[in-house]
XYZ file of C-alpha atoms in Angstrom:
724
model
C -24.525 27.339 -10.761
C -25.230 24.269 -8.655
C -24.462 21.082 -10.530
C -26.909 19.141 -8.376
C -29.787 21.330 -9.577
C -28.923 21.438 -13.256
C -32.173 21.536 -15.235
C -32.933 18.493 -17.355
C -33.299 19.216 -21.038
C -36.325 17.842 -22.908
C -35.645 14.686 -24.921
C -34.578 15.077 -28.510
C -36.788 13.647 -31.235
C -33.879 11.552 -32.508
C -30.975 10.429 -30.347
C -27.681 9.398 -31.881
C -26.760 5.741 -31.443
C -23.874 4.698 -29.213
C -20.827 3.307 -31.032
C -20.696 -0.538 -31.098
C -17.643 -0.581 -28.800
C -19.196 1.806 -26.263
C -18.722 1.097 -22.560
C -22.383 1.918 -21.832
C -25.559 0.256 -23.039
C -29.189 0.987 -22.284
C -32.186 -1.316 -21.924
C -35.765 -0.521 -20.935
C -37.495 -3.103 -18.769
C -41.208 -3.871 -19.145
C -41.873 -2.179 -15.800
C -40.602 1.166 -17.092
C -37.245 1.057 -15.336
C -34.282 1.777 -17.572
C -30.985 -0.026 -16.938
C -27.658 1.506 -17.932
C -24.919 -1.113 -17.885
C -21.270 -0.072 -17.769
C -18.962 -2.726 -19.190
C -15.605 -1.502 -20.497
C -14.654 -3.825 -23.382
C -11.546 -5.944 -22.913
C -10.920 -4.972 -19.292
C -11.331 -7.028 -16.127
C -12.628 -4.044 -14.165
C -14.408 -0.854 -15.147
C -12.389 2.348 -14.958
C -13.683 5.739 -16.013
C -12.007 7.352 -19.008
C -12.282 10.899 -20.352
C -14.110 9.779 -23.504
C -16.845 8.180 -21.397
C -18.328 11.605 -20.601
C -19.756 11.823 -24.127
C -20.957 8.211 -23.989
C -22.692 8.804 -20.657
C -24.385 11.938 -21.989
C -25.591 9.983 -25.017
C -26.933 7.024 -23.061
C -28.755 9.391 -20.691
C -30.390 11.039 -23.729
C -31.443 7.587 -24.952
C -33.023 6.895 -21.579
C -34.739 10.281 -21.388
C -36.248 9.773 -24.827
C -38.137 6.700 -23.632
C -41.839 7.404 -23.048
C -43.087 6.274 -19.658
C -39.630 5.987 -18.105
C -40.153 5.644 -14.333
C -36.581 5.423 -13.133
C -33.043 4.512 -14.021
C -30.560 2.023 -12.571
C -26.809 2.192 -13.272
C -25.141 -1.198 -12.858
C -21.877 -2.868 -13.849
C -21.567 -5.559 -16.469
C -18.541 -6.958 -14.647
C -19.295 -9.878 -12.326
C -17.304 -8.678 -9.338
C -16.772 -4.915 -9.564
C -18.793 -1.742 -10.093
C -16.197 0.906 -11.005
C -12.670 0.647 -9.616
C -12.026 4.357 -10.146
C -10.874 6.672 -12.886
C -8.138 5.716 -15.321
C -5.083 7.311 -13.699
C -3.271 7.540 -17.032
C -5.615 10.425 -17.917
C -3.736 12.553 -15.387
C -0.356 11.562 -16.812
C -1.571 12.901 -20.171
C -2.113 16.364 -18.629
C 0.874 18.690 -18.855
C -0.479 21.732 -17.035
C -2.708 22.423 -14.061
C -5.208 23.959 -16.476
C -5.511 20.722 -18.451
C -6.054 18.695 -15.276
C -8.604 21.240 -14.053
C -10.536 20.922 -17.303
C -10.452 17.136 -16.891
C -12.017 17.504 -13.433
C -14.671 19.906 -14.753
C -15.548 17.418 -17.471
C -16.095 14.778 -14.798
C -18.171 17.190 -12.719
C -20.427 17.997 -15.660
C -20.944 14.291 -16.398
C -21.978 13.685 -12.799
C -24.238 16.744 -12.925
C -26.161 15.190 -15.790
C -26.858 12.161 -13.608
C -27.781 14.292 -10.586
C -30.121 16.434 -12.687
C -31.889 13.576 -14.433
C -35.689 14.093 -14.340
C -36.547 10.658 -12.912
C -34.897 8.906 -9.942
C -31.529 7.249 -10.616
C -30.068 4.484 -8.458
C -26.583 2.986 -8.461
C -26.574 -0.812 -8.039
C -23.140 -1.519 -6.576
C -21.385 -4.874 -6.418
C -17.641 -5.116 -5.832
C -15.224 -2.195 -5.961
C -16.858 1.246 -6.038
C -13.903 3.560 -5.641
C -12.825 7.051 -6.604
C -14.724 8.221 -9.655
C -16.951 5.171 -9.299
C -18.178 6.350 -5.910
C -18.509 9.896 -7.236
C -20.845 8.550 -9.926
C -22.810 6.705 -7.241
C -22.969 9.899 -5.143
C -24.453 11.742 -8.115
C -27.257 9.167 -8.231
C -30.352 9.775 -6.104
C -30.189 6.336 -4.470
C -27.473 3.787 -3.814
C -27.894 0.068 -3.207
C -24.907 -2.202 -2.624
C -24.455 -5.936 -2.358
C -23.413 -7.695 0.828
C -20.624 -9.518 -1.016
C -17.282 -9.607 0.766
C -15.530 -7.833 -2.117
C -17.906 -4.847 -2.103
C -15.893 -1.781 -1.105
C -16.752 1.901 -1.267
C -14.162 4.658 -0.906
C -12.461 7.777 -2.209
C -8.755 6.828 -2.248
C -7.529 9.810 -4.309
C -5.509 11.235 -1.405
C -3.276 8.152 -1.643
C -2.285 9.396 -5.107
C -1.662 12.952 -3.882
C -5.017 14.122 -5.239
C -8.550 14.840 -4.071
C -11.866 13.647 -5.538
C -12.332 15.822 -8.624
C -15.794 14.892 -9.918
C -17.877 16.341 -7.115
C -16.940 13.984 -4.278
C -15.747 16.724 -1.925
C -19.105 18.484 -2.258
C -21.665 15.670 -2.374
C -20.230 13.364 0.307
C -20.340 15.885 3.223
C -23.958 16.724 2.396
C -24.889 13.045 2.326
C -23.127 11.620 5.400
C -22.022 14.719 7.317
C -18.790 16.646 7.260
C -16.863 14.763 9.960
C -17.506 11.336 8.405
C -16.820 12.691 4.917
C -13.489 14.178 5.967
C -12.482 10.891 7.570
C -13.238 9.012 4.343
C -11.536 11.487 2.029
C -8.448 12.172 4.165
C -7.684 8.519 4.903
C -8.843 7.021 1.602
C -10.204 4.090 3.608
C -12.644 1.633 2.087
C -16.010 0.816 3.628
C -17.762 -2.532 3.504
C -21.450 -2.788 2.761
C -22.732 -2.737 6.344
C -20.420 0.123 7.270
C -21.645 2.126 4.284
C -25.270 1.420 5.251
C -24.729 2.468 8.861
C -23.043 5.673 7.744
C -25.857 6.521 5.356
C -23.633 6.279 2.301
C -25.993 3.699 0.792
C -29.752 3.330 1.169
C -29.840 -0.464 1.179
C -27.395 -3.375 1.429
C -28.805 -6.587 -0.020
C -27.723 -10.009 -1.314
C -26.236 -9.716 -4.789
C -28.971 -11.975 -6.168
C -31.578 -9.235 -5.629
C -29.332 -6.205 -6.208
C -30.892 -5.063 -9.489
C -34.472 -5.688 -8.343
C -33.856 -3.768 -5.098
C -32.477 -0.795 -7.011
C -35.377 -0.931 -9.457
C -37.882 -1.015 -6.592
C -36.298 2.084 -5.085
C -36.571 4.189 -8.234
C -40.137 3.014 -8.886
C -41.165 4.493 -5.542
C -40.310 7.873 -6.975
C -38.731 10.786 -5.172
C -38.526 10.702 -1.421
C -37.103 13.114 1.136
C -33.408 12.745 1.795
C -32.441 10.981 5.002
C -31.825 13.537 7.783
C -28.328 13.641 9.214
C -27.813 12.698 12.883
C -27.816 15.750 15.148
C -24.084 15.387 15.812
C -23.336 15.699 12.101
C -25.734 18.621 11.744
C -23.899 20.316 14.604
C -20.515 19.711 12.957
C -21.827 21.308 9.756
C -22.909 24.450 11.576
C -20.750 27.541 12.189
C -19.645 26.519 15.687
C -19.038 22.915 14.683
C -16.930 23.900 11.667
C -14.916 26.323 13.812
C -13.993 23.432 16.107
C -13.844 20.532 13.644
C -11.598 21.865 10.877
C -8.697 23.057 13.106
C -8.853 19.776 15.034
C -8.808 17.633 11.882
C -6.005 19.740 10.421
C -3.918 19.293 13.579
C -4.421 15.510 13.552
C -3.647 15.328 9.841
C -0.417 17.305 10.156
C 0.652 15.061 13.035
C 0.541 12.157 10.557
C 1.778 13.830 7.387
C 4.238 16.346 8.891
C 3.300 18.636 6.036
C 4.892 16.364 3.443
C 1.648 15.781 1.537
C -0.190 18.807 0.081
C -3.444 16.986 -0.767
C -4.950 16.806 2.760
C -4.649 20.578 3.214
C -6.444 21.166 -0.083
C -9.176 18.691 0.861
C -9.902 20.643 4.037
C -9.945 23.950 2.166
C -12.231 22.744 -0.625
C -14.727 21.005 1.671
C -14.839 24.068 3.906
C -15.405 26.376 0.942
C -18.313 24.312 -0.292
C -19.931 24.304 3.138
C -19.359 28.012 3.740
C -20.174 29.397 0.283
C -22.286 26.687 -1.317
C -21.698 24.255 -4.140
C -21.516 27.048 -6.712
C -18.142 27.938 -5.150
C -17.238 24.433 -4.001
C -17.238 22.716 -7.396
C -14.889 25.220 -9.121
C -12.603 25.133 -6.076
C -12.519 21.332 -6.226
C -11.637 21.284 -9.933
C -8.937 23.919 -9.484
C -7.395 22.096 -6.509
C -7.455 18.816 -8.440
C -5.623 20.417 -11.347
C -2.961 21.998 -9.156
C -2.403 18.847 -7.088
C -2.032 16.764 -10.251
C 1.049 18.825 -11.144
C 2.796 18.450 -7.772
C 5.898 16.245 -7.524
C 4.239 14.452 -4.592
C 1.318 13.297 -6.722
C 3.639 12.329 -9.573
C 5.682 10.217 -7.133
C 2.653 8.522 -5.602
C 1.165 7.793 -9.015
C 4.451 6.311 -10.188
C 4.367 3.928 -7.212
C 0.792 2.985 -8.072
C 1.737 2.103 -11.647
C 4.886 0.282 -10.533
C 3.165 -1.844 -7.908
C 0.302 -2.602 -10.314
C 2.800 -3.799 -12.922
C 4.609 -5.963 -10.362
C 1.348 -7.646 -9.386
C 1.191 -8.968 -12.943
C 4.904 -9.789 -13.322
C 5.749 -13.476 -13.678
C 9.408 -13.389 -12.651
C 10.443 -15.398 -15.694
C 9.103 -16.529 -19.059
C 8.402 -20.019 -17.732
C 4.908 -21.221 -16.858
C 4.459 -21.418 -13.052
C 3.914 -24.886 -11.622
C 0.620 -25.444 -9.778
C 0.839 -25.095 -5.998
C -1.957 -26.880 -4.144
C -0.323 -27.255 -0.712
C 2.438 -25.380 1.109
C 4.768 -26.474 3.897
C 6.342 -24.105 6.438
C 9.409 -25.012 8.498
C 9.426 -23.195 11.843
C 6.504 -21.933 13.876
C 8.122 -18.762 15.161
C 7.248 -15.145 14.398
C 8.076 -15.410 10.699
C 6.830 -18.954 10.163
C 3.532 -18.171 11.842
C 3.076 -15.089 9.688
C 3.921 -16.962 6.481
C 1.429 -19.701 7.350
C -1.188 -17.047 8.093
C -0.959 -15.219 4.743
C -0.779 -18.512 2.855
C -4.004 -19.802 4.390
C -6.004 -16.576 4.728
C -5.024 -14.793 1.515
C -3.848 -17.495 -0.879
C -6.479 -19.883 0.491
C -4.031 -22.793 0.389
C -3.661 -25.626 2.921
C -0.529 -25.185 5.050
C 1.430 -27.833 6.932
C 3.708 -26.403 9.654
C 6.668 -28.407 10.872
C 8.300 -27.388 14.144
C 10.477 -29.187 16.673
C 7.784 -28.759 19.346
C 4.028 -28.610 19.752
C 4.591 -25.264 21.446
C 6.020 -23.848 18.222
C 3.082 -25.161 16.222
C 0.715 -23.640 18.772
C 2.452 -20.286 18.430
C 2.028 -20.343 14.656
C -1.646 -21.280 14.925
C -2.184 -18.500 17.449
C -0.818 -15.946 14.969
C -3.541 -16.797 12.467
C -6.247 -17.130 15.137
C -5.475 -13.655 16.492
C -5.259 -12.128 13.001
C -8.616 -13.589 12.031
C -10.027 -12.702 15.434
C -9.474 -9.028 14.705
C -11.425 -9.412 11.468
C -14.273 -11.120 13.310
C -14.318 -8.327 15.886
C -14.530 -5.746 13.096
C -17.269 -7.848 11.451
C -15.241 -8.306 8.292
C -15.678 -12.068 8.518
C -17.910 -14.344 10.580
C -16.744 -16.738 13.281
C -17.680 -19.593 10.953
C -15.451 -18.166 8.204
C -12.593 -17.883 10.709
C -13.018 -21.519 11.688
C -12.987 -22.637 8.051
C -9.758 -20.729 7.395
C -8.146 -22.123 10.539
C -8.836 -25.635 9.256
C -6.416 -24.951 6.401
C -3.473 -24.930 8.862
C -2.185 -28.118 10.451
C 1.034 -28.942 12.291
C 3.504 -31.748 12.826
C 6.766 -32.331 14.692
C 8.005 -34.628 11.940
C 7.598 -34.540 8.165
C 4.287 -36.380 8.050
C 2.209 -34.909 5.216
C 5.123 -33.204 3.472
C 4.964 -35.721 0.652
C 1.932 -33.813 -0.651
C 3.288 -30.246 -0.506
C 4.402 -28.470 -3.668
C 6.472 -25.721 -2.073
C 8.157 -25.462 1.325
C 9.022 -22.124 2.925
C 11.816 -22.453 5.457
C 11.756 -19.957 8.344
C 14.270 -21.319 10.875
C 17.192 -19.554 12.552
C 19.798 -17.693 10.467
C 22.338 -20.508 10.530
C 23.791 -21.841 7.281
C 24.343 -25.402 8.496
C 20.795 -25.587 9.850
C 19.301 -24.313 6.593
C 21.362 -26.785 4.556
C 20.082 -29.534 6.866
C 16.516 -28.358 6.167
C 17.131 -28.635 2.410
C 18.382 -32.213 2.821
C 15.426 -33.229 5.011
C 12.857 -31.719 2.647
C 14.458 -33.469 -0.331
C 14.202 -36.715 1.647
C 10.581 -36.362 2.766
C 8.892 -34.238 0.107
C 8.039 -35.000 -3.513
C 10.730 -34.705 -6.218
C 9.048 -31.589 -7.655
C 8.825 -29.730 -4.308
C 10.383 -26.263 -4.295
C 12.466 -25.193 -1.273
C 12.198 -21.454 -0.534
C 14.349 -20.013 2.234
C 13.185 -16.998 4.213
C 16.716 -15.834 4.894
C 17.545 -12.193 5.440
C 21.283 -12.426 4.809
C 22.652 -15.853 3.903
C 23.503 -16.430 0.220
C 20.996 -18.720 -1.462
C 23.764 -20.423 -3.446
C 25.356 -21.530 -0.173
C 22.039 -22.816 1.158
C 21.669 -24.824 -2.075
C 25.308 -25.931 -2.209
C 24.671 -29.498 -0.998
C 21.197 -29.917 -2.491
C 20.322 -32.832 -4.742
C 18.018 -30.540 -6.706
C 19.618 -27.076 -6.429
C 17.499 -25.805 -9.348
C 14.482 -26.004 -7.004
C 16.069 -23.928 -4.229
C 15.280 -20.211 -4.056
C 15.152 -17.357 -1.560
C 11.842 -15.886 -0.405
C 12.575 -13.047 2.004
C 9.555 -11.761 3.961
C 9.528 -8.750 6.241
C 8.189 -8.597 9.776
C 5.363 -8.575 10.637
C 4.538 -10.779 7.648
C 0.789 -10.149 7.941
C 1.282 -6.382 7.485
C 4.397 -5.790 5.391
C 3.515 -5.773 1.665
C 6.915 -6.635 0.179
C 8.728 -9.898 -0.439
C 12.116 -10.353 -2.108
C 12.424 -13.376 -4.402
C 16.066 -14.435 -4.750
C 17.099 -16.996 -7.361
C 20.688 -18.205 -7.223
C 22.657 -18.944 -10.382
C 21.307 -22.511 -10.540
C 17.626 -21.769 -9.871
C 15.531 -22.720 -12.875
C 12.980 -20.424 -14.515
C 9.947 -22.459 -13.465
C 10.945 -22.386 -9.810
C 11.268 -18.613 -10.030
C 7.903 -18.148 -11.761
C 6.150 -20.473 -9.286
C 7.593 -18.696 -6.268
C 6.669 -15.246 -7.580
C 3.101 -16.380 -8.212
C 2.775 -17.827 -4.687
C 3.978 -14.525 -3.218
C 1.357 -12.686 -5.265
C -1.338 -15.105 -4.103
C -0.282 -14.294 -0.536
C -1.082 -10.644 -1.258
C 2.564 -9.612 -1.540
C 4.318 -7.317 -3.962
C 7.304 -9.337 -5.148
C 10.573 -7.991 -6.506
C 13.196 -10.341 -7.931
C 16.691 -9.507 -6.647
C 20.147 -10.968 -7.143
C 21.780 -13.413 -4.758
C 24.178 -10.874 -3.269
C 24.890 -10.087 0.370
C 21.941 -8.374 2.037
C 19.962 -8.718 -1.189
C 18.448 -5.247 -1.792
C 16.372 -4.022 1.130
C 18.759 -4.920 3.944
C 21.705 -3.723 1.907
C 20.342 -0.180 1.593
C 18.942 -0.258 5.130
C 22.232 -1.130 6.838
C 24.179 2.070 5.993
C 21.103 4.137 6.901
C 20.892 2.589 10.379
C 24.665 2.620 10.827
C 24.704 6.351 10.159
C 21.962 6.888 12.730
C 24.095 4.905 15.187
C 27.071 7.172 14.509
C 24.892 10.218 15.135
C 23.866 8.705 18.464
C 27.482 8.052 19.425
C 28.286 11.684 18.617
C 25.762 12.672 21.290
C 22.572 13.210 19.324
C 19.602 12.134 21.502
C 18.036 8.951 20.111
C 14.482 10.310 20.119
C 15.689 13.375 18.212
C 17.284 11.218 15.522
C 14.095 9.203 15.193
C 11.926 12.327 15.138
C 14.062 13.823 12.358
C 13.510 10.822 10.093
C 9.799 10.566 10.912
C 9.396 14.225 9.973
C 11.299 13.427 6.797
C 8.601 10.882 5.964
C 9.610 7.473 7.359
C 6.992 5.614 9.449
C 9.478 5.083 12.305
C 12.946 6.373 12.967
C 16.072 4.239 12.431
C 16.880 3.656 16.116
C 13.345 2.543 16.892
C 13.333 0.444 13.706
C 16.370 -1.457 14.986
C 14.441 -2.161 18.188
C 11.465 -3.370 16.151
C 13.515 -5.639 13.872
C 15.571 -6.935 16.790
C 19.054 -5.745 17.657
C 20.282 -9.339 17.597
C 18.881 -9.845 14.089
C 20.492 -6.651 12.834
C 23.888 -7.637 14.161
C 23.775 -10.951 12.263
C 23.310 -9.199 8.931
C 26.144 -6.682 9.318
C 29.063 -9.201 9.377
C 27.771 -10.808 6.164
C 27.687 -7.386 4.474
C 31.168 -6.478 5.721
C 32.608 -9.806 4.584
C 31.094 -9.605 1.114
C 31.028 -5.864 0.412
C 33.679 -4.210 2.530
C 34.253 -2.090 5.630
C 31.813 0.685 4.702
C 29.091 -1.555 6.169
C 30.808 -1.969 9.534
C 28.715 -0.867 12.493
C 30.405 1.288 15.152
C 32.320 -0.996 17.518
C 30.821 0.706 20.555
C 27.473 -0.809 19.636
C 28.705 -4.272 20.661
C 28.029 -3.194 24.231
C 24.310 -2.895 23.501
C 23.904 -6.553 22.545
C 26.229 -7.751 25.311
C 23.943 -5.971 27.763
C 21.113 -8.322 26.749
C 19.212 -5.736 24.755
C 17.274 -7.257 21.856
C 14.671 -4.543 21.359
C 10.918 -4.713 21.647
C 10.777 -8.512 21.826
C 12.480 -8.639 25.239
C 11.369 -5.196 26.396
C 14.896 -3.751 26.399
C 16.619 -1.986 23.574
C 17.374 1.630 22.887
C 13.886 2.229 24.201
C 12.136 0.733 27.229
C 8.855 -1.091 26.684
C 6.335 -1.482 29.460
C 2.733 -2.522 29.909
C 0.321 -4.446 27.728
C 0.505 -1.925 24.908
C 4.298 -1.824 25.377
C 4.500 1.958 25.505
C 8.009 3.071 24.735
C 10.343 5.752 26.001
C 14.085 6.320 25.547
C 16.230 4.390 28.008
C 18.580 6.942 29.620
C 20.864 4.175 30.931
C 21.876 3.426 27.351
C 23.808 6.688 27.181
C 25.800 5.597 30.230
C 26.368 2.174 28.666
C 27.785 3.820 25.529
C 29.749 6.443 27.462
C 28.104 9.437 25.861
C 26.372 12.586 27.047
C 23.326 13.387 24.905
C 23.447 16.878 23.441
C 22.009 18.043 20.103
C 24.650 19.141 17.618
C 22.942 18.984 14.234
C 19.598 20.267 13.053
C 16.895 17.685 12.347
C 17.169 18.200 8.552
C 20.948 17.625 8.819
C 20.388 14.398 10.742
C 17.917 13.193 8.142
C 20.209 14.059 5.249
C 23.133 12.118 6.718
C 21.095 8.930 7.019
C 19.143 9.225 3.767
C 22.108 10.079 1.534
C 23.834 6.884 2.662
C 20.760 4.929 1.602
C 20.480 6.680 -1.774
C 24.131 6.099 -2.604
C 23.852 2.387 -1.799
C 20.656 2.049 -3.851
C 22.520 3.331 -6.921
C 25.283 0.802 -6.308
C 22.651 -1.961 -6.167
C 21.254 -0.909 -9.525
C 24.748 -0.628 -11.017
C 25.636 -4.141 -9.784
C 22.272 -5.509 -11.059
C 21.137 -6.524 -7.580
C 17.810 -5.083 -8.736
C 16.561 -5.269 -12.315
C 15.363 -1.683 -12.563
C 14.924 1.634 -10.816
C 11.234 0.755 -10.586
C 11.961 -2.361 -8.522
C 14.338 -0.386 -6.348
C 11.728 2.267 -5.620
C 8.991 -0.233 -4.796
C 11.385 -2.273 -2.646
C 12.439 0.745 -0.597
C 8.917 2.134 -0.094
C 7.184 -1.195 0.599
C 10.059 -2.840 2.467
C 11.539 -0.010 4.527
C 8.909 2.699 4.443
C 10.989 5.111 2.353
C 8.773 8.227 2.118
C 6.116 7.432 -0.519
C 5.677 11.101 -1.461
C 9.280 11.025 -2.726
C 8.504 8.011 -4.915
C 11.490 5.907 -3.825
C 15.266 6.440 -3.936
C 15.507 6.700 -7.720
C 12.490 8.961 -8.248
C 13.870 11.178 -5.506
C 17.338 11.246 -7.069
C 15.782 12.315 -10.365
C 13.938 15.057 -8.486
C 17.154 16.217 -6.837
C 19.255 15.741 -9.945
C 22.355 13.562 -9.981
C 24.627 16.617 -9.814
C 22.930 17.904 -6.662
C 23.103 14.440 -5.077
C 26.834 14.209 -5.803
C 27.362 17.694 -4.389
C 25.585 16.816 -1.153
C 27.512 13.565 -0.783
C 30.836 15.313 -1.302
C 29.950 17.926 1.305
C 29.121 15.151 3.766
C 32.302 13.275 2.786
C 34.428 16.318 3.576
C 32.827 16.651 7.005
C 32.200 13.064 8.119
C 34.451 10.755 6.121
C 34.948 8.706 2.963
C 31.897 6.493 3.533
C 29.924 9.338 1.919
C 31.964 9.270 -1.306
C 29.491 9.215 -4.201
C 29.533 5.948 -6.139
C 30.957 5.892 -9.645
C 27.652 5.529 -11.468
C 26.158 8.542 -9.724
C 29.203 10.650 -10.589
C 29.029 9.600 -14.253
C 25.312 10.346 -14.360
C 25.946 13.794 -12.901
C 28.577 14.534 -15.545
C 26.291 13.338 -18.357
C 23.161 14.947 -16.832
C 21.367 11.600 -16.914
C 18.253 10.416 -15.110
C 17.021 7.034 -13.911
C 13.606 7.546 -15.511
C 12.814 9.197 -18.831
C 11.255 12.651 -18.661
C 7.482 12.234 -18.840
C 5.628 13.914 -21.634
């Protein structure tokens, strides 16, 4: 059967009442338009739950029983969101593919009731309309969205290792065309109101003040022919177009995923089936694929990251109440300082005062924000006037004028202990007594930075990652004397800046750099053994990292990397020592991308990169592959996993959850593996120990499994409890 053409049943003489705590309520307006309001009690945003299917069916019966009903509008009772998606915990409650498939079918049937309603139904969308929320809107006959900045429409299920399971793979291609639908579903990207209107995803985009009236006017007009697709989309939906489009999209998708994510392949198959055989085949295929994907380890890993990052967005860092932060100071207008000022002004919406030794440095920092906002203006995400207003939040000075009014100062000067201690003293002299000093250091102990402070309890580490505007993670590092309120205030500021914050101990390298160093060092050893640099990088990209370790060192800066290593060696021992031969790289003036010379050569405006063959001569090696790409990847990754377990054992991180989020968001550890600890649970501690011992026998004692991992293998323990 076709869900879209399900026959409407005649109204019952008596319709059961909705329970008092129901998420749906129905009202009939004097003009004959019924309004169904979704407002999940006790929640900030609406999410769809399994039990809502019965409530929706009941409220639709209530509406259908009304004599003279001309149309129906579905709207949210929340002020700034429509439906943020389905409640992901429903999937966690499924233990078999069959259970998850039945969950999808239940959602499909609920949407079919909307699609088959006997009078026109419109969705009035304001705020987030994602996942199951958009699938509900797709089941409606019309869609109207507000022009508010927070209005977003999308199907992000692929980011959880899933596909839309309530009809989205079947309705979207028929509405906007197959090529646009595949782009939306495979990327999970969100559309703004004007983009959705241009695509044909919505019928109207209007000011929020007239959203309900616009939707009501649409349904009162009655049925109207569906909007014809552009000829290009009609061509893509035809036999020839499909024969060209699907192989091309599959090729592009595999180039990005390297086959590590099963969901995109299933999306292509299900959409194609619906187009080739009709919705009567497409809907069952969608439900079945949803159920099977829900049981994959990739989806479980991605969902675990979703829950972990969501929890961290609400974490306070300590039990103390955060102090109010009305103004922020930034010391240093370089790459990091400029980025920190940018996210503080544009995301946190706070005034920022930059202090640099020169007007040139201040200009550089201002340019970072101007260029970032300029891209948003170009993409029509904000207006030029909005950009100008945000730019007014950032001011600069070459002295400390204005710092008496800032509540928190982020220091982003060179990695020099004496200089950072000097910055603490100057801030304590020029800022208010309550001002917090947060150091963006990547390696220096926070306790040492605070050692000469008058108010050491207000000194903390706040380690951002480059580029600050893009990288989602920040490490918050209290030293032994940092007080609880300083910690809570700093965590909240990071969250206001749009960051995911993990609190880590004041130990050498903190967490992210500590697990990154042995990974990059191992890649360096592979290079010195003759493995071509691009082959090493390709092996790790295929494994699931966004860039390979050699290229990552170029991106971070070879000079920056070499400053961190001595600190790690001094504090943690010789296993962190980089190969001595690598000293020649820095002595040759190679700093990486920033000066156009590293392991790769960078040329042109876009700085296209290619391996620099002269580097092999510099290191005295002849490139020749010796290991397979999986062997290369295993060598580097096992070093990282082993060090992550040590960090947990030494309480550098508070939990496996924090360690997983830190690795994925800070380094780009493959998300489909869920992070080092989720992956170790998937492997099993015994298998991890076995692999490390094999590598130790071949390459040396640096691969010796750490004590905690060995004990866990013997006791058959896991980092996370078994779900279900």
